[in-house]
Coordinates of C-alpha atoms in Angstrom, one line a residue:
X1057 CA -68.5 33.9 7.5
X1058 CA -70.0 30.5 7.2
X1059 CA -73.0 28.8 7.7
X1060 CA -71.6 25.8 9.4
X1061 CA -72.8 25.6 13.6
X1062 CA -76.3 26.1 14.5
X1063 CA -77.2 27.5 18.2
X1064 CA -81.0 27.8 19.7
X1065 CA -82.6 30.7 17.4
X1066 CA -82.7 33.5 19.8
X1067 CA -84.9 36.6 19.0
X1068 CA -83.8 40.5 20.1
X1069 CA -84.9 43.8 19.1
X1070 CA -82.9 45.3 16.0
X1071 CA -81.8 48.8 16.3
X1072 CA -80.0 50.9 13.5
X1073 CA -77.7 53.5 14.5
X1074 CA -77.8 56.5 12.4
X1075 CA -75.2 58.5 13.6
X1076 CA -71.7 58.3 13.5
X1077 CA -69.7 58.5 17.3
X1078 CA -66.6 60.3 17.2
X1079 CA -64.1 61.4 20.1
X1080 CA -62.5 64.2 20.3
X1081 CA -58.9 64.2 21.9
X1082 CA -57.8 66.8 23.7
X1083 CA -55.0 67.2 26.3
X1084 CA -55.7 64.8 29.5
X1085 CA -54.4 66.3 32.8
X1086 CA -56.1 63.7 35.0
X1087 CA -57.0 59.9 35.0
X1088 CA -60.2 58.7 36.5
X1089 CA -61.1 55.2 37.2
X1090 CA -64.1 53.7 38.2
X1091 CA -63.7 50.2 38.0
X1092 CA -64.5 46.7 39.7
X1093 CA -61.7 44.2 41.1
X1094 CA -63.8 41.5 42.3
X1095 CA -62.7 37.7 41.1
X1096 CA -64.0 36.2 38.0
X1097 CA -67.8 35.0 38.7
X1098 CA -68.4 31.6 39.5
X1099 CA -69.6 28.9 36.6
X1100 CA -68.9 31.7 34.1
X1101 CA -65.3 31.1 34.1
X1102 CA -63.3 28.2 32.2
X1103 CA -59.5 27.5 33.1
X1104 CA -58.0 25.1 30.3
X1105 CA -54.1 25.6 31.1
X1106 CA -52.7 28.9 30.3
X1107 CA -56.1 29.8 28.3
X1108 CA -59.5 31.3 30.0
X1109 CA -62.7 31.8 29.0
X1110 CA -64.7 33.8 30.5
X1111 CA -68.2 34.3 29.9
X1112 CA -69.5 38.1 30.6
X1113 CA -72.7 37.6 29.1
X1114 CA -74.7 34.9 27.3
X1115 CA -72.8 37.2 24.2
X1116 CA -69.8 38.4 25.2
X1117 CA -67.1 36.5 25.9
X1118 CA -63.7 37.1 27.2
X1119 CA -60.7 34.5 26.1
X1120 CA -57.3 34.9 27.6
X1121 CA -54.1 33.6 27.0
X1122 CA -51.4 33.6 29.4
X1123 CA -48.1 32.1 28.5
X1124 CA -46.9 32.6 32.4
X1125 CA -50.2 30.9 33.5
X1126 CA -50.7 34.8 35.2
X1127 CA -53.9 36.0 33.8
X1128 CA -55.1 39.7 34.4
X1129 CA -57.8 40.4 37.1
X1130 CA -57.0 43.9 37.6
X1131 CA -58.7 46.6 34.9
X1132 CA -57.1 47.9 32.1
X1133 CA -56.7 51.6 30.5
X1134 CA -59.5 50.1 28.3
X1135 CA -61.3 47.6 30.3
X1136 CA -62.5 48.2 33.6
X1137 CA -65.8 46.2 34.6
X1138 CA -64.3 43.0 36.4
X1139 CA -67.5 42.2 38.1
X1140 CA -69.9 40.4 36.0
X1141 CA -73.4 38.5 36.9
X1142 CA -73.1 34.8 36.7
X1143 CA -74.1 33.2 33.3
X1144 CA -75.1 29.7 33.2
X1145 CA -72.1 27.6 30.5
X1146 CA -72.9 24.5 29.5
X1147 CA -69.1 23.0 29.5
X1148 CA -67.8 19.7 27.5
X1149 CA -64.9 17.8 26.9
X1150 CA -64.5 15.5 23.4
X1151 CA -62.0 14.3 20.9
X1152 CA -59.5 17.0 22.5
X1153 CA -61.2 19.9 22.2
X1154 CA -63.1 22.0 25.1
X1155 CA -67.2 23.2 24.1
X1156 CA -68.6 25.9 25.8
X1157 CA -71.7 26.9 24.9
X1158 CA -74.4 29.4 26.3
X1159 CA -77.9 30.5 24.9
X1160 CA -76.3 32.8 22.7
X1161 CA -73.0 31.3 21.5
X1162 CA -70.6 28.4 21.7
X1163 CA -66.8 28.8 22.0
X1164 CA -64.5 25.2 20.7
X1165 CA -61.0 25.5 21.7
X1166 CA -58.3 22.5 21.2
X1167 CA -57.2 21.6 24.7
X1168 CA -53.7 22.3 25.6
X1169 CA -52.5 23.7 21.9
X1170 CA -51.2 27.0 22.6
X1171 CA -52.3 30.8 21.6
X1172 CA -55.3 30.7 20.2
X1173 CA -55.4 30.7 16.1
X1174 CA -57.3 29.9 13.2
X1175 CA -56.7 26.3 13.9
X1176 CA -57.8 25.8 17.4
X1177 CA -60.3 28.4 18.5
X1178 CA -63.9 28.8 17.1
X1179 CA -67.2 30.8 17.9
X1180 CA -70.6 30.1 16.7
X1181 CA -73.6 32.4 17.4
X1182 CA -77.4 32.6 15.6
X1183 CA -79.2 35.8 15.2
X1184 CA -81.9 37.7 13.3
X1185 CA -79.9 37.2 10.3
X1186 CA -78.6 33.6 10.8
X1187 CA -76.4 31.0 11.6
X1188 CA -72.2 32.3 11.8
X1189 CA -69.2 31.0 12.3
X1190 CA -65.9 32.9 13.3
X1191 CA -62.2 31.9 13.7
X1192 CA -59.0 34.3 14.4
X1193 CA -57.6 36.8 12.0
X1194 CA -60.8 36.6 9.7
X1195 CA -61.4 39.5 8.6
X1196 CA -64.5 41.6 9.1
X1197 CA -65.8 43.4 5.8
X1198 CA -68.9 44.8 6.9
X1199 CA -67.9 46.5 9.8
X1200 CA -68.5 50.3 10.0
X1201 CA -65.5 51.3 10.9
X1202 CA -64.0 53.4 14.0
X1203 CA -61.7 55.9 15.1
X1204 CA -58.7 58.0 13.9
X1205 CA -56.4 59.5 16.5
X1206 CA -55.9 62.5 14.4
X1207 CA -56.9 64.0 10.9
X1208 CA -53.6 65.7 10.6
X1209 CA -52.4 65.2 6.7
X1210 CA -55.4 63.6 5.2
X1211 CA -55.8 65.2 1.8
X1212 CA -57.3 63.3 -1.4
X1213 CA -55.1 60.6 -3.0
X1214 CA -54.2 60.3 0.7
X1215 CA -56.9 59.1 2.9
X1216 CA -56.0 56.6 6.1
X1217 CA -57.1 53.0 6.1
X1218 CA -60.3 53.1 8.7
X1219 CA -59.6 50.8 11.7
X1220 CA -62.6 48.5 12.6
X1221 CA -64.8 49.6 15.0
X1222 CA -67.2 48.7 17.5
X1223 CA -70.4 48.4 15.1
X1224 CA -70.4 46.1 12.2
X1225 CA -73.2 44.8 9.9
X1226 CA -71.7 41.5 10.2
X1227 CA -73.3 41.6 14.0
X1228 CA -69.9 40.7 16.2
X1229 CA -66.4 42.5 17.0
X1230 CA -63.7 41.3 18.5
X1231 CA -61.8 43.6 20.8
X1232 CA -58.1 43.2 21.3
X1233 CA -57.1 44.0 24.8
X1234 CA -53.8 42.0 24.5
X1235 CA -51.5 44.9 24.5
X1236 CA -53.1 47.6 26.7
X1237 CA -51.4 48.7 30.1
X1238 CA -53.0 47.4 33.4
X1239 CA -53.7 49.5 36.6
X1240 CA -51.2 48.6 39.7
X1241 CA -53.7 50.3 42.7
X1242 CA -50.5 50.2 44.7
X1243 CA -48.5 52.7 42.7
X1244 CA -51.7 54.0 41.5
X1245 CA -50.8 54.3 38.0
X1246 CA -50.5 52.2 35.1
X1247 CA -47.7 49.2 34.3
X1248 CA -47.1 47.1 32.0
X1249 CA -48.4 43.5 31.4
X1250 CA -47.3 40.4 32.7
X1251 CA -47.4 38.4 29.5
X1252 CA -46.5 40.9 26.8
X1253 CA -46.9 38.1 24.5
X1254 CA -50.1 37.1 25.8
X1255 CA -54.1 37.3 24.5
X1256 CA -56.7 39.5 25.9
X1257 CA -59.7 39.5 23.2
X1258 CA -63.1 40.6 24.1
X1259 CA -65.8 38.8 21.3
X1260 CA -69.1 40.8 21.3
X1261 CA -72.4 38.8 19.4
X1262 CA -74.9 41.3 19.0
X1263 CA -76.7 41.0 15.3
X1264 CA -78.3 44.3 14.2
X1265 CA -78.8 45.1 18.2
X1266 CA -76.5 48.2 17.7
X1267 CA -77.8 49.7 21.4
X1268 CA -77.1 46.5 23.3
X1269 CA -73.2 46.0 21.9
X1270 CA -73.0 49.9 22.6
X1271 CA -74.5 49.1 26.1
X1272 CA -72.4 46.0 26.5
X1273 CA -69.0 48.1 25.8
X1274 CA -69.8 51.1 28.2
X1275 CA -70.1 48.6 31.2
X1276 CA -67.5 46.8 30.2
X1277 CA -64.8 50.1 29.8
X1278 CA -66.1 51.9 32.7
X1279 CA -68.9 54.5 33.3
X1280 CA -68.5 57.6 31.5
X1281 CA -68.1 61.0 33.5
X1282 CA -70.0 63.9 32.4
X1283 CA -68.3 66.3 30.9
X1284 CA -67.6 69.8 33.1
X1285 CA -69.4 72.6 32.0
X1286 CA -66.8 74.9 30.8
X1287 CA -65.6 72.3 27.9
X1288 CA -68.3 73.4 26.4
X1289 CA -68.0 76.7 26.4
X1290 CA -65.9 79.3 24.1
X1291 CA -62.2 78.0 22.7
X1292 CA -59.1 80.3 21.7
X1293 CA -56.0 79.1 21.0
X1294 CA -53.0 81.4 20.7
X1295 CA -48.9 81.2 20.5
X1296 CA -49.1 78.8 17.5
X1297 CA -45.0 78.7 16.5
X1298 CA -41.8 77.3 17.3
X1299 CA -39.3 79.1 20.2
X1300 CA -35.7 78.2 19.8
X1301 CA -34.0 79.8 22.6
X1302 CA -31.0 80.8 21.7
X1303 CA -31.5 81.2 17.8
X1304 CA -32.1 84.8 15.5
X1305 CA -35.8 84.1 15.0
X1306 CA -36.6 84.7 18.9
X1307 CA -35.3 88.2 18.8
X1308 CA -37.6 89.4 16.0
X1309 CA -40.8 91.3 16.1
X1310 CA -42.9 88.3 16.8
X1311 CA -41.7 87.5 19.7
X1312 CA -41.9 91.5 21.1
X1313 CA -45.7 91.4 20.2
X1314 CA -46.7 87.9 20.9
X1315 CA -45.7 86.7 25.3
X1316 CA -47.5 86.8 28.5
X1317 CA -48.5 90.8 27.8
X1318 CA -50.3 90.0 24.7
X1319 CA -52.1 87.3 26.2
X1320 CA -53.6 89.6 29.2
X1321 CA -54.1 91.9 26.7
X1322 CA -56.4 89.4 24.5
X1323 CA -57.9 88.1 27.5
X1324 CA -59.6 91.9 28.8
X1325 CA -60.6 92.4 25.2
X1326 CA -62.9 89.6 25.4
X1327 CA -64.0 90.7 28.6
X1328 CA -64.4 93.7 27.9
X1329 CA -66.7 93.6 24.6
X1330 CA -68.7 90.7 26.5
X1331 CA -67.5 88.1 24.3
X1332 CA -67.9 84.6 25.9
X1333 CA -64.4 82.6 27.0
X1334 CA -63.7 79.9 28.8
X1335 CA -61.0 78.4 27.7
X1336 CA -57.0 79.4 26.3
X1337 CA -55.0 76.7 24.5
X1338 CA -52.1 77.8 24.4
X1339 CA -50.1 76.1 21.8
X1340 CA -46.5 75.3 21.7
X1341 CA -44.9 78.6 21.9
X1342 CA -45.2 78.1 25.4
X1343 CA -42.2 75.4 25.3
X1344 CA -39.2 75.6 24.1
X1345 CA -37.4 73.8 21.3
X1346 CA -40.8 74.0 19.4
X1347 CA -42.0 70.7 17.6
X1348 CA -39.2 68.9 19.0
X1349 CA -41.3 69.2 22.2
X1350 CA -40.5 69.8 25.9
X1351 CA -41.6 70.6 29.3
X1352 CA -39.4 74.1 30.1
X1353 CA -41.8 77.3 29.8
X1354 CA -40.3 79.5 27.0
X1355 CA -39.5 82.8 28.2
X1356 CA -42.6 84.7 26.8
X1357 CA -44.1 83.3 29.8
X1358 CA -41.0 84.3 32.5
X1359 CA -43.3 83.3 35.7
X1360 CA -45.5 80.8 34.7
X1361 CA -47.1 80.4 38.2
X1362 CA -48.9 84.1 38.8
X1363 CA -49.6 84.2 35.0
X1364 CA -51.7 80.9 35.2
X1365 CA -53.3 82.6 38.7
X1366 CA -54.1 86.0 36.8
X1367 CA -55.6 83.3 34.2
X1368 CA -57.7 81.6 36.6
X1369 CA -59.1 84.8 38.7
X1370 CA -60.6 86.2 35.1
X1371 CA -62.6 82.9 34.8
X1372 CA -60.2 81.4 32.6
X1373 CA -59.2 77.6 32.4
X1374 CA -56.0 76.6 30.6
X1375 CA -54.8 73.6 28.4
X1376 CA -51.0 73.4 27.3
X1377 CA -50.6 71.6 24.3
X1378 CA -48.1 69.0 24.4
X1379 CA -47.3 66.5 21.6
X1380 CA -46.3 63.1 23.2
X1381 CA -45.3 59.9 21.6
X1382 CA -41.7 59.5 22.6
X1383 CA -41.7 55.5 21.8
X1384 CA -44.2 56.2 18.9
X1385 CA -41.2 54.7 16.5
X1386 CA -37.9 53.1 17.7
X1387 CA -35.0 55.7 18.3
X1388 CA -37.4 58.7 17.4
X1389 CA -39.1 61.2 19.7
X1390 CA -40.2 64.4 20.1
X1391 CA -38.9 65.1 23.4
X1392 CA -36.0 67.7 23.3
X1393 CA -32.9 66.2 24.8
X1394 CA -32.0 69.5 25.6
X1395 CA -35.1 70.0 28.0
X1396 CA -34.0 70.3 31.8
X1397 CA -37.0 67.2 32.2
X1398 CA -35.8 65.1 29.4
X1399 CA -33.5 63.0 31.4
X1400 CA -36.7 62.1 33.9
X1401 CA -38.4 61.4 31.0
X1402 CA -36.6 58.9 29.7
X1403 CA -35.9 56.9 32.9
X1404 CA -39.0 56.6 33.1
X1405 CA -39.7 55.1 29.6
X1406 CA -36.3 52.6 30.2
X1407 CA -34.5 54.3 27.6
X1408 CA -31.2 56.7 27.9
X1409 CA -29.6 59.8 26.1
X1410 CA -28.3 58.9 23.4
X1411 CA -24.4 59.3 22.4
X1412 CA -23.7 62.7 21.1
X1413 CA -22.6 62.5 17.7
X1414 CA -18.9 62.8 16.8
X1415 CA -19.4 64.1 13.2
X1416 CA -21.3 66.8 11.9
X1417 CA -21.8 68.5 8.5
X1418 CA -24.5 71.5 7.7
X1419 CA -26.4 70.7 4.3
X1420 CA -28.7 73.6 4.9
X1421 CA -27.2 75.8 1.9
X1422 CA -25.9 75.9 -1.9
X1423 CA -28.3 73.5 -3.5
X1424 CA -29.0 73.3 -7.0
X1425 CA -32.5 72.8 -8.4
X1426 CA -34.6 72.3 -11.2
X1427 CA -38.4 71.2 -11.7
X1428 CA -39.7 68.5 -14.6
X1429 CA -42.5 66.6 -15.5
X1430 CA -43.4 63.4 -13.3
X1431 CA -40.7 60.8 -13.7
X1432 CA -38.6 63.2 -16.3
X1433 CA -35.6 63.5 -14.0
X1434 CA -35.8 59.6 -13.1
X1435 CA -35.7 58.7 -16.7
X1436 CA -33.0 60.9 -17.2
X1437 CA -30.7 60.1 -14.3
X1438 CA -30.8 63.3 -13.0
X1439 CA -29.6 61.2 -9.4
X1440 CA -26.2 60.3 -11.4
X1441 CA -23.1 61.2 -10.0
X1442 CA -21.6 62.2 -13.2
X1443 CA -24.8 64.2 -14.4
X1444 CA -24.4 67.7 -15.7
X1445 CA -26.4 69.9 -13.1
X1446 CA -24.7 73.2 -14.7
X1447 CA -27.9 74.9 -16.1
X1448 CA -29.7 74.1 -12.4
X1449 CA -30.7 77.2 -10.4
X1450 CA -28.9 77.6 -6.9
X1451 CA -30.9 77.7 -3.7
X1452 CA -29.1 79.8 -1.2
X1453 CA -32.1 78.9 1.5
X1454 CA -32.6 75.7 2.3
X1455 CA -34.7 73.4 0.7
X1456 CA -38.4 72.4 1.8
X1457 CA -40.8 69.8 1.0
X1458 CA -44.0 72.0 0.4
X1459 CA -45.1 73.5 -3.1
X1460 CA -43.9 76.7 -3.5
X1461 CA -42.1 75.8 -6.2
X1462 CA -44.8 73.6 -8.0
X1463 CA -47.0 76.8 -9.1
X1464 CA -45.9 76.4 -12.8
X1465 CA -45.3 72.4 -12.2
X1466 CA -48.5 70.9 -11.0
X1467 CA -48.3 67.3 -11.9
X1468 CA -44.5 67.5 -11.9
X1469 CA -41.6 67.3 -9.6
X1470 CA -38.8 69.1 -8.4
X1471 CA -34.7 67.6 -7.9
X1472 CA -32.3 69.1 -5.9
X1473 CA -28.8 68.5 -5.9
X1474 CA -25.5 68.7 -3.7
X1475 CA -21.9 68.4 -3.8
X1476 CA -19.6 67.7 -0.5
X1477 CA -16.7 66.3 0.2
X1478 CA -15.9 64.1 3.1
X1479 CA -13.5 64.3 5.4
X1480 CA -11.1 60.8 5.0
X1481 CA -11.7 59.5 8.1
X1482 CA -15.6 59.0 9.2
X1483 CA -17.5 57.1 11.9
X1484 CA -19.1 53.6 11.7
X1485 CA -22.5 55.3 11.1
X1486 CA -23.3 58.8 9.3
X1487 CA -27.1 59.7 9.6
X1488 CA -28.4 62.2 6.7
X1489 CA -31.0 64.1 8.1
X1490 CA -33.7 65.8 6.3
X1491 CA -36.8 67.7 7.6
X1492 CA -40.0 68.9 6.8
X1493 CA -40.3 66.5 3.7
X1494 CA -43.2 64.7 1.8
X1495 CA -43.5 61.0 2.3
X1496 CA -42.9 60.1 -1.5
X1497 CA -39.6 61.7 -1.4
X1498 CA -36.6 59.7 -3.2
X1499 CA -33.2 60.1 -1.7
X1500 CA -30.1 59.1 -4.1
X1501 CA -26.6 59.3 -3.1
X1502 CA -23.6 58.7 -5.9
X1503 CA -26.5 57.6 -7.8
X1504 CA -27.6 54.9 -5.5
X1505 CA -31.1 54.7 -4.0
X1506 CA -31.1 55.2 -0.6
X1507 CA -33.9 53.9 2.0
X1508 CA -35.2 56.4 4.6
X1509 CA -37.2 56.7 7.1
X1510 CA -40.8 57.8 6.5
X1511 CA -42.0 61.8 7.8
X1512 CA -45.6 61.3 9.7
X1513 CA -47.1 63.4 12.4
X1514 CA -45.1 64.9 14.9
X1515 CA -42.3 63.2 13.3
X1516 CA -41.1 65.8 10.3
X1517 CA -37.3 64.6 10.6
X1518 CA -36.1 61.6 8.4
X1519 CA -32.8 60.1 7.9
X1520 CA -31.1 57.4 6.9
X1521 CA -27.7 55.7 7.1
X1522 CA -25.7 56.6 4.0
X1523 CA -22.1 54.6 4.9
X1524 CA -23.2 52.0 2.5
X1525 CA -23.0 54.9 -0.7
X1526 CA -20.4 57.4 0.2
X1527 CA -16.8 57.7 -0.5
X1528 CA -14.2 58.7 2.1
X1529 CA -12.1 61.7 1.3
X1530 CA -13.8 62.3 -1.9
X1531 CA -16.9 64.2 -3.7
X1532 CA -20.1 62.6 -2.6
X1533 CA -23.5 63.7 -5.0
X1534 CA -26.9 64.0 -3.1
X1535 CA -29.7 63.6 -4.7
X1536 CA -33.4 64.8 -4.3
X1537 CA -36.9 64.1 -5.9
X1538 CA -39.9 65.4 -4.2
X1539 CA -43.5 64.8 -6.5
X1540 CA -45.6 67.3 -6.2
X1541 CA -48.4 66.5 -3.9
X1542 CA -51.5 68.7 -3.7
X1543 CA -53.0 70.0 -0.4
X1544 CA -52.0 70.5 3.0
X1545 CA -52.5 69.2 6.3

């Protein structure tokens, strides 16, 4: 920031905020939407081509881009206050660029020069702390910080860049709007934008005034519903693991003991012994195909109907978790394609099944192994084809990216190693497909680095294309190095 432009000195209370807001995310089975559709207020708005301006308060502006000329009226899945008071703009017109300048702030944009950037779009504001001056993709190092959809897999050595939030002791944020969804009232759900390459950004001016930018941003995204009364009542959560129909697992003792019976059974305990509980999660043992996700009930719940009923009649409200992101990356999801729903699913996302493959080879078993200090087997070549693996140990399981075998190794690593040989003929494209592996993995085949995809939440699977390193018709070495890596998540 700058001390460049200088506005009228305004004066405003200063506020600290000395708590920290989090939201917690839990499974949404509803959408509610109180919002305003009215037309931008009059003398507050400023069309210059495909760009708007549009002045919510004397601090907050809104500036839009609209390649198609089509800007967004309608609210948004974050914004939903359309109807604004009118604020007074003084607007001018000089040596090509467009001034528009309220109490609080001004706004210079170059006429007619595109998407806004840090060439043709500035915003200058004076508070408490003093004159400012702001173009795009500056970035903001003061600001607080907001947040995280999940915690999953934060460990030390490990910790997730903070996104910026809403407060900042730099006194303005700029929300990005660009990208989110818009609400069609006619199918009564949300659709995509007209402009996907477009700008939405919402600029908030508010100094050390922490109540009035948190004001500001609760009329602008929509009142807030109260809670219901339940939520905040007693949580159990219950039928945490995977059911595979189909597979050996789901005929073992676990399944016997843990189904609908159990859960009836838990339930009257509680009752019984007066223990408050208003709430069963149940987790996603009530699928199949476990963490590859889906919609069919598994069959320890064989009528899913009365049993939610009996649930309901002893006082009890249910969530199910699901685990969505089915475009979180390209060609991933976590949607089962052998769910009965999958096929809706996907229509629905403008995507299709994909082509069954025409080649397939279990790694699963017979992999040899051996454990080293940090960057021992690397500087050996223990990824070489034509290493000597003989004194490895053989894994007749297959392998897995946690620690067990670290307990005499901490600070070290572990290799594994396969043989196989391929089949003369092979497709265009063979995938190698790993799961349940740490993200610092290191993949080598016929002694060549390979790159792979990276594991993350909900997405334990990786692969990657190994055409480019194998041999047709003859032995082909894998190679594995997985650090160790302390802690969980």
């Amino acid at each position: 920031m700058t001390k460049k432009e200088v506005l009228p000195k305004t004066h405003g209370p200063v506020a600290g905020l000395g708590r920290r807001i989090f939201r917690l995310s839990f499974i949404v089975v509803g959408m509610i939407f109180f919002y305003s559709c009215s037309s931008p207020q009059e003398g507050s708005t400023i069309v210059s081509g495909k760009a708007r301006f549009e002045f919510l308060t004397t601090s907050l502006v809104r500036m839009e881009y609209a390649p198609s000329g089509q800007f967004v009226n309608t609210p948004t899945v974050v914004v939903q206050q359309r109807s604004w008071p009118k604020v007074a703009v003084q607007t001018t017109k000089k040596d090509g660029w467009l001034t528009m300048q309220t109490t609080h702030l001004k706004v210079r944009y170059r006429l007619h020069s595109g998407l806004f950037t840090k060439g043709n779009l500035s915003i200058a504001w004076r508070d408490s702390m003093g004159s400012h001056l702001w173009h795009p993709t500056e970035k903001d190092s003061l600001n607080l910080g907001g947040i995280r959809y999940s915690l999953d897999g934060v460990r030390k050595g490990y910790l997730p860049k903070v996104q910026p939030g809403l407060l900042s002791r730099s006194g303005y944020f700029l929300l990005d709007d660009s990208h989110s969804p818009v609400w069609d009232s006619t199918k009564i759900w949300i659709v995509s934008r007209p402009d996907t390459n477009g700008q939405d950004w919402y600029f908030f001016t508010y100094g050390r005034n922490y109540k009035k930018v948190l004001s500001e941003f609760a009329r602008l995204s929509g009142r807030i519903p109260m809670i219901p009364r339940y939520v905040l009542g007693a949580w159990i959560t219950d039928l945490n693991f995977e059911y595979f129909p189909g597979t050996k697992e789901v005929k073992g003792k676990i399944f016997k003991e843990y189904n609908e019976t159990h859960l009836k059974k838990e339930i009257l305990q509680f009752r019984r012994n007066g223990i408050p509980l208003d709430i069963l999660v149940m987790d996603f043992g009530w699928h199949n195909y476990g963490w590859q996700g889906g919609y069919d009930w598994s069959p320890l719940i064989p009528q899913p109907g009365k049993f939610l009923t009996w649930l309901h009649a002893h006082g009890i409200k249910v969530s199910l978790n699901d685990h969505p992101g089915y475009t979180y990356a390209k060609g991933e999801s976590v949607l089962s394609y052998q769910d009965s729903r999958t096929p809706e699913v996907l229509k629905e996302l403008g995507r299709s099944m994909p082509v069954k493959p025409t080649f397939k080879i279990g790694l699963s078993k017979n992999w040899k192994f051996t454990t080293g200090l940090k960057e021992a087997g690397t500087g050996s070549k223990w990824f070489s084809k034509g290493f000597n693996d003989s004194r490895w140990k053989m894994l007749q399981a297959g392998i897995t990216g946690n620690g067990w075998y670290f307990s005499k190794n901490k600070g070290g690593e572990v290799w594994f190693r396969k043989t196989i040989k391929l089949p003369k003929t092979l497709p265009d494209s063979l995938f190698i497909v790993l799961g349940r592996m740490r993200k610092q993995y290191a993949l080598y085949v016929n002694g060549r680095k390979v790159t792979h995809t990276i594991p993350r939440w909900f997405r334990f699977n990786t692969y990657a294309n190994i055409i480019p390193y194998i041999k047709a018709g003859e032995n082909n070495v894998i190679a594995l190095r997985i650090p160790y890596q302390q802690g969980g998540g």
